[in-house]
Short mmCIF file of C-alpha atoms and ligand atoms in Angstrom, two decimals:
data_model
loop_
_atom_site.label_atom_id
_atom_site.label_comp_id
_atom_site.label_asym_id
_atom_site.label_seq_id
_atom_site.Cartn_x
_atom_site.Cartn_y
_atom_site.Cartn_z
CA UNK A 568 17.57 2.84 1.42
CA UNK A 569 18.35 3.17 5.56
CA UNK A 570 15.64 5.62 6.66
CA UNK A 571 12.48 3.42 5.02
CA UNK A 572 13.76 0.25 7.22
CA UNK A 573 15.99 -1.83 6.95
CA UNK A 574 15.08 -4.55 3.76
CA UNK A 575 15.89 -8.09 4.68
CA UNK A 576 16.95 -10.94 2.48
CA UNK A 577 13.11 -12.20 2.89
CA UNK A 578 11.67 -9.06 1.52
CA UNK A 579 14.28 -9.00 -1.38
CA UNK A 580 13.29 -12.95 -1.83
CA UNK A 581 9.99 -11.70 -2.26
CA UNK A 582 10.09 -9.15 -5.02
CA UNK A 583 12.08 -11.56 -7.24
CA UNK A 584 9.81 -14.28 -7.28
CA UNK A 585 6.91 -11.75 -7.51
CA UNK A 586 9.27 -10.24 -10.83
CA UNK A 587 9.28 -13.15 -12.12
CA UNK A 588 5.82 -14.38 -11.42
CA UNK A 589 4.65 -11.60 -13.48
CA UNK A 590 7.70 -11.59 -15.61
CA UNK A 591 5.86 -14.76 -16.62
CA UNK A 592 2.60 -13.46 -16.80
CA UNK A 593 3.33 -11.08 -18.61
CA UNK A 594 5.85 -12.34 -21.68
CA UNK A 595 2.70 -15.15 -22.16
CA UNK A 596 0.33 -12.20 -23.09
CA UNK A 597 2.87 -9.72 -25.21
CA UNK A 598 2.47 -11.36 -27.87
CA UNK A 599 -1.47 -12.18 -28.37
CA UNK A 600 -3.86 -8.97 -27.24
CA UNK A 601 -6.26 -8.91 -24.49
CA UNK A 602 -8.64 -11.43 -25.19
CA UNK A 603 -11.95 -9.10 -23.90
CA UNK A 604 -10.27 -5.56 -23.51
CA UNK A 605 -10.11 -3.42 -20.17
CA UNK A 606 -11.80 0.20 -18.73
CA UNK A 607 -8.22 1.19 -19.19
CA UNK A 608 -7.89 0.20 -22.77
CA UNK A 609 -11.16 1.81 -24.29
CA UNK A 610 -10.97 5.11 -22.17
CA UNK A 611 -10.72 8.65 -23.15
CA UNK A 612 -7.96 10.46 -21.33
CA UNK A 613 -9.90 13.00 -20.04
CA UNK A 614 -12.59 9.46 -18.41
CA UNK A 615 -9.38 8.83 -16.74
CA UNK A 616 -8.38 11.32 -14.98
CA UNK A 617 -12.10 10.82 -13.24
CA UNK A 618 -12.12 8.21 -12.62
CA UNK A 619 -9.04 8.51 -10.47
CA UNK A 620 -8.77 12.50 -9.30
CA UNK A 621 -9.75 11.28 -6.10
CA UNK A 622 -6.89 8.36 -5.95
CA UNK A 623 -4.94 10.66 -6.54
CA UNK A 624 -5.43 13.59 -4.72
CA UNK A 625 -4.87 11.07 -1.26
CA UNK A 626 -1.63 10.73 -1.44
CA UNK A 627 -1.96 8.69 1.04
CA UNK A 628 -3.67 5.13 2.36
CA UNK A 629 -3.63 2.77 4.81
CA UNK A 630 -3.42 -1.22 4.24
CA UNK A 631 -4.66 -3.57 7.10
CA UNK A 632 -3.77 -7.67 6.14
CA UNK A 633 -6.11 -8.58 8.64
CA UNK A 634 -6.46 -12.75 8.87
CA UNK A 635 -6.56 -15.60 9.97
CA UNK A 636 -3.03 -15.19 10.53
CA UNK A 637 -2.97 -12.51 13.20
CA UNK A 638 -4.22 -15.86 16.09
CA UNK A 639 -0.64 -17.10 16.43
CA UNK A 640 0.82 -13.94 15.58
CA UNK A 641 4.21 -15.47 13.20
CA UNK A 642 4.88 -18.59 16.05
CA UNK A 643 3.46 -22.45 15.34
CA UNK A 644 4.31 -24.85 18.13
CA UNK A 645 6.19 -23.13 19.73
CA UNK A 646 8.70 -21.49 16.69
CA UNK A 647 8.85 -17.89 15.57
CA UNK A 648 8.73 -17.64 11.91
CA UNK A 649 11.52 -15.57 10.10
CA UNK A 650 9.06 -14.48 7.30
CA UNK A 651 5.49 -12.20 7.25
CA UNK A 652 3.34 -12.87 10.07
CA UNK A 653 0.12 -13.94 6.79
CA UNK A 654 3.03 -15.89 5.36
CA UNK A 655 3.22 -18.31 8.24
CA UNK A 656 0.92 -21.34 6.83
CA UNK A 657 2.79 -21.38 3.84
CA UNK A 658 6.52 -20.68 5.21
CA UNK A 659 6.04 -23.96 8.24
CA UNK A 660 4.41 -26.07 6.01
CA UNK A 661 1.35 -26.69 8.13
CA UNK A 662 -1.36 -28.64 6.38
CA UNK A 663 -4.45 -27.55 5.33
CA UNK A 664 -6.99 -28.58 7.63
CA UNK A 665 -4.22 -27.78 10.66
CA UNK A 666 -4.68 -24.51 9.53
CA UNK A 667 -8.88 -24.40 9.17
CA UNK A 668 -9.02 -25.99 12.85
CA UNK A 669 -7.99 -22.56 13.93
CA UNK A 670 -10.86 -20.79 13.46
CA UNK A 671 -12.41 -21.80 16.52
CA UNK A 672 -9.50 -19.58 18.06
CA UNK A 673 -10.39 -16.62 16.31
CA UNK A 674 -12.50 -14.17 17.85
CA UNK A 675 -11.40 -10.41 17.88
CA UNK A 676 -14.32 -9.13 19.52
CA UNK A 677 -12.60 -5.78 20.25
CA UNK A 678 -12.54 -5.14 16.33
CA UNK A 679 -14.31 -2.01 16.14
CA UNK A 680 -15.04 -0.38 13.62
CA UNK A 681 -15.49 3.02 13.69
CA UNK A 682 -12.19 3.33 15.63
CA UNK A 683 -10.05 1.74 12.78
CA UNK A 684 -12.15 4.57 10.65
CA UNK A 685 -11.27 6.74 13.31
CA UNK A 686 -8.04 6.20 13.26
CA UNK A 687 -7.43 5.89 9.83
CA UNK A 688 -8.69 9.69 9.57
CA UNK A 689 -6.55 11.15 12.19
CA UNK A 690 -3.36 9.73 9.79
CA UNK A 691 -4.50 11.83 8.04
CA UNK A 692 -5.48 8.87 5.42
CA UNK A 693 -7.79 9.02 2.48
CA UNK A 694 -8.36 5.47 2.10
CA UNK A 695 -8.89 2.24 3.39
CA UNK A 696 -7.44 -1.43 1.77
CA UNK A 697 -8.28 -4.26 3.84
CA UNK A 698 -7.61 -7.98 3.00
CA UNK A 699 -10.45 -10.06 2.59
CA UNK A 700 -9.32 -12.77 1.98
CA UNK A 701 -5.42 -12.96 2.06
CA UNK A 702 -3.28 -16.39 0.05
CA UNK A 703 -4.73 -18.50 3.48
CA UNK A 704 -7.86 -18.74 1.66
CA UNK A 705 -9.88 -17.29 4.10
CA UNK A 706 -12.46 -14.68 4.04
CA UNK A 707 -12.88 -11.95 6.21
CA UNK A 708 -16.18 -11.81 4.90
CA UNK A 709 -19.71 -13.40 4.58
CA UNK A 710 -19.27 -15.44 1.96
CA UNK A 711 -21.20 -18.23 0.14
CA UNK A 712 -18.81 -19.57 -1.40
CA UNK A 713 -14.85 -21.45 -0.97
CA UNK A 714 -13.66 -24.47 1.35
CA UNK A 715 -15.75 -26.76 -0.13
CA UNK A 716 -17.46 -28.99 2.89
CA UNK A 717 -16.14 -26.85 5.98
CA UNK A 718 -16.95 -22.16 5.04
CA UNK A 719 -13.17 -20.97 5.55
CA UNK A 720 -14.89 -17.06 6.04
CA UNK A 721 -15.35 -15.11 9.37
CA UNK A 722 -19.48 -15.05 9.64
CA UNK A 723 -19.72 -19.16 8.84
CA UNK A 724 -16.33 -20.66 10.03
CA UNK A 725 -15.41 -19.01 13.86
CA UNK A 726 -18.00 -18.26 16.60
CA UNK A 727 -16.91 -13.99 16.23
CA UNK A 728 -19.57 -14.97 13.23
CA UNK A 729 -19.18 -11.51 12.58
CA UNK A 730 -19.44 -9.77 9.25
CA UNK A 731 -15.92 -6.74 9.71
CA UNK A 732 -15.37 -5.79 5.66
CA UNK A 733 -19.87 -5.01 6.31
CA UNK A 734 -18.99 -2.90 9.94
CA UNK A 735 -15.84 -1.19 8.48
CA UNK A 736 -18.38 -0.61 4.82
CA UNK A 737 -20.94 0.92 7.11
CA UNK A 738 -18.64 3.30 8.82
CA UNK A 739 -16.50 4.66 6.18
CA UNK A 740 -19.68 5.70 4.35
CA UNK A 741 -20.41 6.80 7.98
CA UNK A 742 -16.73 8.80 8.65
CA UNK A 743 -16.24 9.77 4.55
CA UNK A 744 -12.89 7.78 3.34
CA UNK A 745 -12.94 5.18 1.06
CA UNK A 746 -13.11 1.16 1.24
CA UNK A 747 -10.98 -0.48 -0.87
CA UNK A 748 -10.46 -4.85 -0.69
CA UNK A 749 -7.26 -6.90 -1.54
CA UNK A 750 -8.04 -10.22 -3.32
CA UNK A 751 -5.79 -12.74 -3.27
CA UNK A 752 -6.74 -13.64 -6.98
CA UNK A 753 -4.25 -16.23 -7.50
CA UNK A 754 -2.34 -18.15 -4.42
CA UNK A 755 -4.71 -19.34 -2.27
CA UNK A 756 -3.68 -22.21 0.59
CA UNK A 757 -6.34 -23.65 1.38
CA UNK A 758 -8.49 -24.04 -1.87
CA UNK A 759 -7.74 -27.29 -4.20
CA UNK A 760 -6.33 -26.09 -6.46
CA UNK A 761 -4.97 -22.19 -5.84
CA UNK A 762 -1.74 -21.50 -6.43
CA UNK A 763 1.32 -22.30 -4.43
CA UNK A 764 4.59 -20.37 -4.64
CA UNK A 765 6.97 -22.85 -5.47
CA UNK A 766 4.54 -25.55 -5.52
CA UNK A 767 1.10 -27.05 -3.23
CA UNK A 768 2.66 -29.23 -0.17
CA UNK A 769 -0.44 -31.00 1.31
CA UNK A 770 -2.63 -33.50 -1.08
CA UNK A 771 -5.71 -30.90 0.32
CA UNK A 772 -5.16 -28.37 -2.24
CA UNK A 773 -4.44 -30.58 -5.16
CA UNK A 774 -6.34 -29.76 -8.54
CA UNK A 775 -7.86 -27.33 -10.72
CA UNK A 776 -7.05 -23.75 -10.91
CA UNK A 777 -9.82 -22.89 -13.31
CA UNK A 778 -11.76 -25.21 -10.89
CA UNK A 779 -10.92 -22.58 -8.43
CA UNK A 780 -11.48 -19.76 -10.12
CA UNK A 781 -14.52 -20.46 -11.34
CA UNK A 782 -16.11 -22.09 -7.77
CA UNK A 783 -14.30 -19.44 -5.29
CA UNK A 784 -12.23 -16.38 -6.50
CA UNK A 785 -14.11 -14.89 -8.81
CA UNK A 786 -17.83 -15.06 -6.87
CA UNK A 787 -15.96 -13.78 -3.79
CA UNK A 788 -14.95 -11.50 -5.63
CA UNK A 789 -18.68 -10.91 -7.19
CA UNK A 790 -19.77 -10.90 -3.74
CA UNK A 791 -17.62 -8.40 -2.84
CA UNK A 792 -18.21 -5.74 -5.89
CA UNK A 793 -22.02 -6.11 -5.64
CA UNK A 794 -22.74 -6.56 -1.71
CA UNK A 795 -19.46 -4.05 -0.73
CA UNK A 796 -19.54 -1.33 -3.46
CA UNK A 797 -15.12 -1.03 -2.57
CA UNK A 798 -13.64 1.20 -4.57
CA UNK A 799 -10.88 -1.08 -4.99
CA UNK A 800 -9.39 -4.22 -5.69
CA UNK A 801 -5.84 -4.31 -5.08
CA UNK A 802 -5.03 -7.51 -6.63
CA UNK A 803 -1.80 -9.14 -5.88
CA UNK A 804 1.57 -12.09 -6.95
CA UNK A 805 0.01 -13.09 -9.97
CA UNK A 806 1.69 -16.32 -11.30
CA UNK A 807 1.88 -18.42 -14.29
CA UNK A 808 -1.19 -19.85 -14.16
CA UNK A 809 -2.94 -16.69 -14.38
CA UNK A 810 -3.40 -16.63 -17.97
CA UNK A 811 -4.70 -13.99 -20.18
CA UNK A 812 -7.54 -15.79 -20.93
CA UNK A 813 -7.83 -17.25 -17.27
CA UNK A 814 -7.90 -13.01 -16.16
CA UNK A 815 -10.10 -11.66 -19.08
CA UNK A 816 -13.06 -13.31 -17.09
CA UNK A 817 -11.98 -11.14 -13.82
CA UNK A 818 -11.54 -8.38 -16.32
CA UNK A 819 -15.75 -9.30 -17.16
CA UNK A 820 -16.45 -8.43 -13.95
CA UNK A 821 -14.08 -4.81 -13.02
CA UNK A 822 -15.79 -3.82 -16.38
CA UNK A 823 -19.41 -3.68 -14.87
CA UNK A 824 -17.63 -0.89 -12.13
CA UNK A 825 -16.43 1.51 -14.18
CA UNK A 826 -15.44 3.52 -11.22
CA UNK A 827 -12.97 0.25 -9.54
CA UNK A 828 -9.71 1.43 -9.61
CA UNK A 829 -7.41 -2.00 -9.46
CA UNK A 830 -3.90 -2.28 -9.39
CA UNK A 831 -0.81 -4.23 -11.80
CA UNK A 832 -1.02 -7.59 -10.16
CA UNK A 833 -3.61 -8.90 -11.93
CA UNK A 834 -2.33 -11.32 -14.66
CA UNK A 835 -2.22 -12.60 -17.71
CA UNK A 836 -1.12 -8.74 -19.41
CA UNK A 837 -2.63 -6.82 -17.70
CA UNK A 838 -2.04 -3.10 -16.52
CA UNK A 839 -4.73 -2.52 -14.18
CA UNK A 840 -4.71 1.49 -12.92
CA UNK A 841 -1.78 1.34 -11.03
CA UNK A 842 1.93 0.48 -10.34
CA UNK A 843 2.72 -1.16 -7.54
CA UNK A 844 6.47 -1.91 -5.85
CA UNK A 845 5.89 -2.66 -2.19
CA UNK A 846 8.64 -2.04 0.30
CA UNK A 847 10.72 0.60 -1.45
CA UNK A 848 10.14 4.35 -3.32
CA UNK A 849 11.46 3.99 -6.76
CA UNK A 850 14.51 6.64 -7.02
CA UNK A 851 12.15 8.32 -9.17
CA UNK A 852 8.78 7.14 -9.09
CA UNK A 853 6.46 7.06 -12.25
CA UNK A 854 6.90 9.12 -14.43
CA UNK A 855 2.95 9.96 -16.29
CA UNK A 856 1.90 6.90 -14.25
CA UNK A 857 0.20 6.48 -11.08
CA UNK A 858 2.39 4.46 -8.02
CA UNK A 859 1.93 3.94 -5.26
CA UNK A 860 4.27 2.35 -2.63
CA UNK A 861 2.72 -0.33 -0.32
CA UNK A 862 5.19 -0.49 2.50
CA UNK A 863 4.58 -2.44 5.94
CA UNK A 864 5.26 -0.29 8.98
CA UNK A 865 7.63 -2.63 10.57
CA UNK A 866 8.04 -5.79 9.57
CA UNK A 867 6.02 -7.62 8.36
CA UNK A 868 2.02 -7.40 7.18
CA UNK A 869 0.27 -9.50 9.21
CA UNK A 870 -0.11 -9.64 13.30
CA UNK A 871 3.52 -11.21 14.23
CA UNK A 872 3.87 -11.04 18.02
CA UNK A 873 7.40 -10.40 17.84
CA UNK A 874 7.50 -8.16 15.27
CA UNK A 875 9.04 -4.85 16.88
CA UNK A 876 10.99 -3.54 14.97
CA UNK A 877 9.12 -0.43 13.82
CA UNK A 878 10.53 2.36 11.79
CA UNK A 879 11.12 5.90 13.77
CA UNK A 880 7.48 7.95 12.84
CA UNK A 881 10.15 9.96 11.08
CA UNK A 882 10.73 7.36 8.56
CA UNK A 883 7.62 7.37 8.57
CA UNK A 884 6.93 11.02 7.45
CA UNK A 885 9.77 11.51 5.48
CA UNK A 886 8.58 8.18 3.18
CA UNK A 887 4.95 10.22 3.16
CA UNK A 888 6.73 13.15 1.46
CA UNK A 889 9.49 10.92 -0.89
CA UNK A 890 6.07 9.68 -2.22
CA UNK A 891 4.93 12.46 -2.79
CA UNK A 892 7.20 14.58 -3.87
CA UNK A 893 7.22 12.00 -6.70
CA UNK A 894 3.69 11.67 -7.67
CA UNK A 895 2.69 8.85 -5.53
CA UNK A 896 0.62 7.40 -2.81
CA UNK A 897 1.32 5.67 0.50
CA UNK A 898 -0.27 2.80 1.52
CA UNK A 899 1.24 2.49 5.16
CA UNK A 900 0.68 -0.88 6.70
CA UNK A 901 -0.86 -1.39 9.95
CA UNK A 902 -1.72 -5.66 10.63
CA UNK A 903 -4.45 -6.13 13.68
CA UNK A 904 -4.21 -8.38 16.23
CA UNK A 905 -6.28 -11.73 16.95
CA UNK A 906 -7.97 -9.04 19.68
CA UNK A 907 -9.46 -6.66 16.56
CA UNK A 908 -6.19 -4.23 18.42
CA UNK A 909 -3.96 -2.66 15.77
CA UNK A 910 -0.59 -2.25 17.70
CA UNK A 911 -0.61 0.63 19.85
CA UNK A 912 3.32 0.92 18.97
CA UNK A 913 1.54 1.39 14.71
CA UNK A 914 -1.65 3.25 15.86
CA UNK A 915 1.00 5.72 17.62
CA UNK A 916 2.60 6.64 14.86
CA UNK A 917 0.24 6.80 12.25
CA UNK A 918 -1.95 9.68 14.88
CA UNK A 919 1.53 11.57 14.97
CA UNK A 920 1.36 11.61 11.15
CA UNK A 921 -1.92 13.26 11.18
CA UNK A 922 -0.72 15.79 13.59
CA UNK A 923 1.82 16.34 11.12
CA UNK A 924 -0.88 16.51 8.22
CA UNK A 925 -3.70 18.71 10.04
CA UNK A 926 -0.89 21.72 10.42
CA UNK A 927 0.84 20.14 7.10
CA UNK A 928 -1.63 18.29 5.13
CA UNK A 929 -2.00 21.29 2.22
CA UNK A 930 2.17 20.78 0.73
CA UNK A 931 0.75 16.83 -0.75
CA UNK A 932 -2.68 16.25 -0.61
CA UNK A 933 -3.74 17.11 -4.21
CA UNK A 934 0.09 18.39 -5.22
CA UNK A 935 2.02 18.05 -7.53
CA UNK A 936 5.76 16.16 -7.68
CA UNK A 937 9.35 18.24 -7.39
CA UNK A 938 9.59 21.70 -9.34
CA UNK A 939 13.00 20.17 -8.72
CA UNK A 940 14.83 16.88 -9.37
CA UNK A 941 18.24 16.14 -7.75
CA UNK A 942 17.15 16.90 -4.24
CA UNK A 943 16.00 13.13 -3.04
CA UNK A 944 19.85 12.21 -4.09
CA UNK A 945 21.83 10.68 -6.85
CA UNK A 946 23.19 6.78 -8.89
CA UNK A 947 27.12 7.11 -7.32
CA UNK A 948 29.69 7.25 -9.18
CA UNK A 949 32.10 4.97 -7.89
CA UNK A 950 29.34 2.06 -5.41
CA UNK A 951 28.06 -0.38 -7.52
CA UNK A 952 26.17 -2.73 -6.68
CA UNK A 953 26.17 -6.81 -8.00
CA UNK A 954 24.74 -7.21 -11.54
CA UNK A 955 27.23 -3.77 -12.10
CA UNK A 956 24.52 -1.00 -11.33
CA UNK A 957 24.95 2.51 -10.01
CA UNK A 958 24.15 2.26 -6.17
CA UNK A 959 21.58 5.17 -5.61
CA UNK A 960 22.67 7.07 -3.15
CA UNK A 961 19.07 8.33 -0.98
CA UNK A 962 20.17 12.05 0.37
CA UNK A 963 17.14 14.18 3.23
CA UNK A 964 17.95 17.05 3.27
CA UNK A 965 14.34 18.21 2.36
CA UNK A 966 12.26 17.56 -1.26
CA UNK A 967 9.56 19.54 -2.70
CA UNK A 968 6.31 19.92 -3.93
CA UNK A 969 3.85 22.18 -6.14
CA UNK A 970 0.04 22.80 -7.33
CA UNK A 971 -0.45 25.78 -9.73
CA UNK A 972 1.05 29.52 -8.34
CA UNK A 973 2.84 27.21 -5.55
CA UNK A 974 6.35 25.41 -4.72
CA UNK A 975 6.30 23.53 -1.35
CA UNK A 976 9.74 22.52 0.81
CA UNK A 977 9.81 20.13 2.83
CA UNK A 978 12.78 20.49 4.87
CA UNK A 979 14.27 17.54 7.19
CA UNK A 980 17.56 18.86 7.54
CA UNK A 981 17.07 22.71 8.60
CA UNK A 982 19.69 24.63 8.04
CA UNK A 983 21.99 27.82 8.99
CA UNK A 984 20.78 31.18 8.41
CA UNK A 985 19.11 30.40 4.88
CA UNK A 986 18.21 28.16 1.96
CA UNK A 987 19.68 27.89 -0.95
CA UNK A 988 18.12 26.64 -4.15
CA UNK A 989 19.47 27.37 -7.38
CA UNK A 990 17.27 26.40 -10.28
CA UNK A 991 14.52 28.13 -9.27
CA UNK A 992 11.54 28.07 -12.11
CA UNK A 993 10.29 31.86 -11.42
CA UNK A 994 10.20 34.32 -9.87
CA UNK A 995 9.57 33.71 -5.77
CA UNK A 996 6.70 36.68 -4.36
CA UNK A 997 6.27 35.65 -1.26
CA UNK A 998 8.37 33.00 0.78
CA UNK A 999 6.27 31.95 4.02
CA UNK A 1000 6.55 29.03 6.40
CA UNK A 1001 3.33 26.42 6.07
CA UNK A 1002 2.97 26.09 9.86
CA UNK A 1003 3.02 29.46 10.71
CA UNK A 1004 0.10 30.41 10.98
CA UNK A 1005 0.78 34.16 10.09
CA UNK A 1006 1.79 33.09 7.27
CA UNK A 1007 5.11 36.05 8.25
CA UNK A 1008 6.88 36.81 4.93
CA UNK A 1009 10.28 36.08 4.97
CA UNK A 1010 13.31 36.90 3.24
CA UNK A 1011 14.11 36.55 -0.20
CA UNK A 1012 17.08 37.42 -2.34
CA UNK A 1013 16.50 35.80 -5.54
CA UNK A 1014 19.03 36.25 -8.53
CA UNK A 1015 18.14 34.62 -11.76
CA UNK A 1016 17.18 30.83 -10.84
CA UNK A 1017 19.53 31.73 -8.00
CA UNK A 1018 17.27 32.29 -5.21
CA UNK A 1019 17.25 32.05 -1.07
CA UNK A 1020 15.63 32.39 1.66
CA UNK A 1021 16.52 33.78 5.49
CA UNK A 1022 14.49 30.65 7.64
CA UNK A 1023 14.08 31.54 11.65
CA UNK A 1024 16.62 29.25 14.55
CA UNK A 1025 14.60 26.72 14.68
CA UNK A 1026 12.71 24.82 13.02
CA UNK A 1027 8.99 24.70 13.50
CA UNK A 1028 8.21 21.50 13.67
CA UNK A 1029 11.40 19.00 13.67
CA UNK A 1030 9.77 16.14 11.60
CA UNK A 1031 10.11 18.84 8.61
CA UNK A 1032 9.08 22.31 7.83
CA UNK A 1033 7.44 23.20 4.99
CA UNK A 1034 8.29 26.36 3.38
CA UNK A 1035 6.18 28.21 1.15
CA UNK A 1036 7.58 29.98 -2.48
CA UNK A 1037 4.31 32.08 -4.37
CA UNK A 1038 5.84 32.47 -8.17
CA UNK A 1039 5.10 34.13 -10.78
CA UNK A 1040 6.63 34.34 -14.15
O1 LIG B 1789 0.63 -8.86 1.23
C1 LIG B 1789 1.51 -8.34 1.12
C2 LIG B 1789 1.93 -9.91 0.47
O2 LIG B 1789 1.72 -10.97 1.89
C3 LIG B 1789 2.06 -10.45 -0.27
N1 LIG B 1789 1.94 -8.70 -0.16
C4 LIG B 1789 2.08 -8.33 0.32
C5 LIG B 1789 1.38 -6.91 0.24
C6 LIG B 1789 3.58 -11.33 -0.83
N2 LIG B 1789 3.70 -12.29 -0.30
N3 LIG B 1789 4.72 -12.44 -1.14
N4 LIG B 1789 5.02 -11.41 -2.01
C7 LIG B 1789 4.61 -10.46 -1.61
C8 LIG B 1789 5.42 -12.25 -2.92
C9 LIG B 1789 6.73 -13.76 -2.10
C10 LIG B 1789 7.52 -14.06 -1.53
C11 LIG B 1789 7.75 -15.64 -2.07
FE1 LIG B 1789 9.29 -15.92 -0.09
C12 LIG B 1789 9.77 -15.54 -1.23
C13 LIG B 1789 7.59 -16.73 -1.58
C14 LIG B 1789 8.78 -17.78 -1.49
C15 LIG B 1789 10.13 -16.34 -1.93
C16 LIG B 1789 8.68 -14.84 1.49
C17 LIG B 1789 10.06 -14.95 1.80
C18 LIG B 1789 7.84 -15.67 1.36
C19 LIG B 1789 8.19 -16.98 1.40
C20 LIG B 1789 10.16 -16.60 2.04
#
């Protein structure tokens, strides 16, 4: 756990809240079939494989949380908040009209779509998911809908007047990277009728949820899907308001885009395409399912001036490898500031990961999960959590990924002399280090499933050195 950065109380609360929200919707819908069948319900396994192919091979994506909340940056009336930057309005119970006034200060003139996309590419990321509208209801694109009588989007309401999502769409196409949109379909703290965890705090928020969906969320999702051709829609925080019937209206829309990938957070009992553990890596992943861990680099999603608890490059890279070894994707977040700058502490770490991937990407992209399975840790035989369940104790010596005929061992803790394996599937025909341009063969001693591979004294990369085993049966 400590390797993933401190799992703060707020994160825990966040998780519990999210799970309860989901459970309520799931139990509602368990009694009845979907009012509208989704693509996932009707496609064949082969069609699903084709639809998910690029996503499965991608392994690494960039999450971008950028919105009006970047202006206060986690500080309201001089008081820094403890929560995530994008939750400031909720945490401080800021009245709608006061929050709306931030628009006049939002002028991110240093935003450069080319540079953001180039950074994602330099990091070795294969897709970008950016907030098109977070819970605060502010749209980061040119929209005709929402917040009557005043428009509440970056083009109509700010001095900036530009459409960053359109600019990113153009750049993503140019530089060959997939682009997806996060859209908060359920919580909306500035639209009448939009949901708010824990309830509304301003009369301006009151209204009918179905009406909010019909006048804002569905029209805006339609705008996004028709004008920006996103590869992904990333829903979030479903509540009990999202009945199967209402969710099915959104599914009717997404069904029109048969290549679209969307996650398991729509609500209304729809499973979507992907499991989405947040701020954590499940010990064994989700075997046989598509899944993606989303995680912050520091402790916040949306920019916060005071949050400097950045995870180390080593931790972030080990997380990526850990996730790949369990068959998942890593959606790693950056929180650009109100000028449009991705914090250098975040960008630096991404570039360092990209440098490692330049050499070692073969072991990550398009790889399958581990050939082993015990190397990531074990449940403690003595320690129990507060629910009486054994505590998971992670091991961070090495991980494994696979491709047909190849086993990759990503070594974090360099052993003395030889790398030992005692459950090798098949016969090792060749062994070498991926970062060695000559792929010089390493001495193999194998007896049955037990093998030792002689290693040089020093790792080729202190972050992780990849040992490749070519196997035959
Ligand atoms: O977009 C990011 C988060 O803002 C969003 N999901 C990621 C991708 C997310 N937000 N909240 N949640 C998920 C769950 C919310 C938790 C809460 Fe709370 C716990 C709301 C009330 C208690 C956090 C802690 C906010 C206020 C206190």
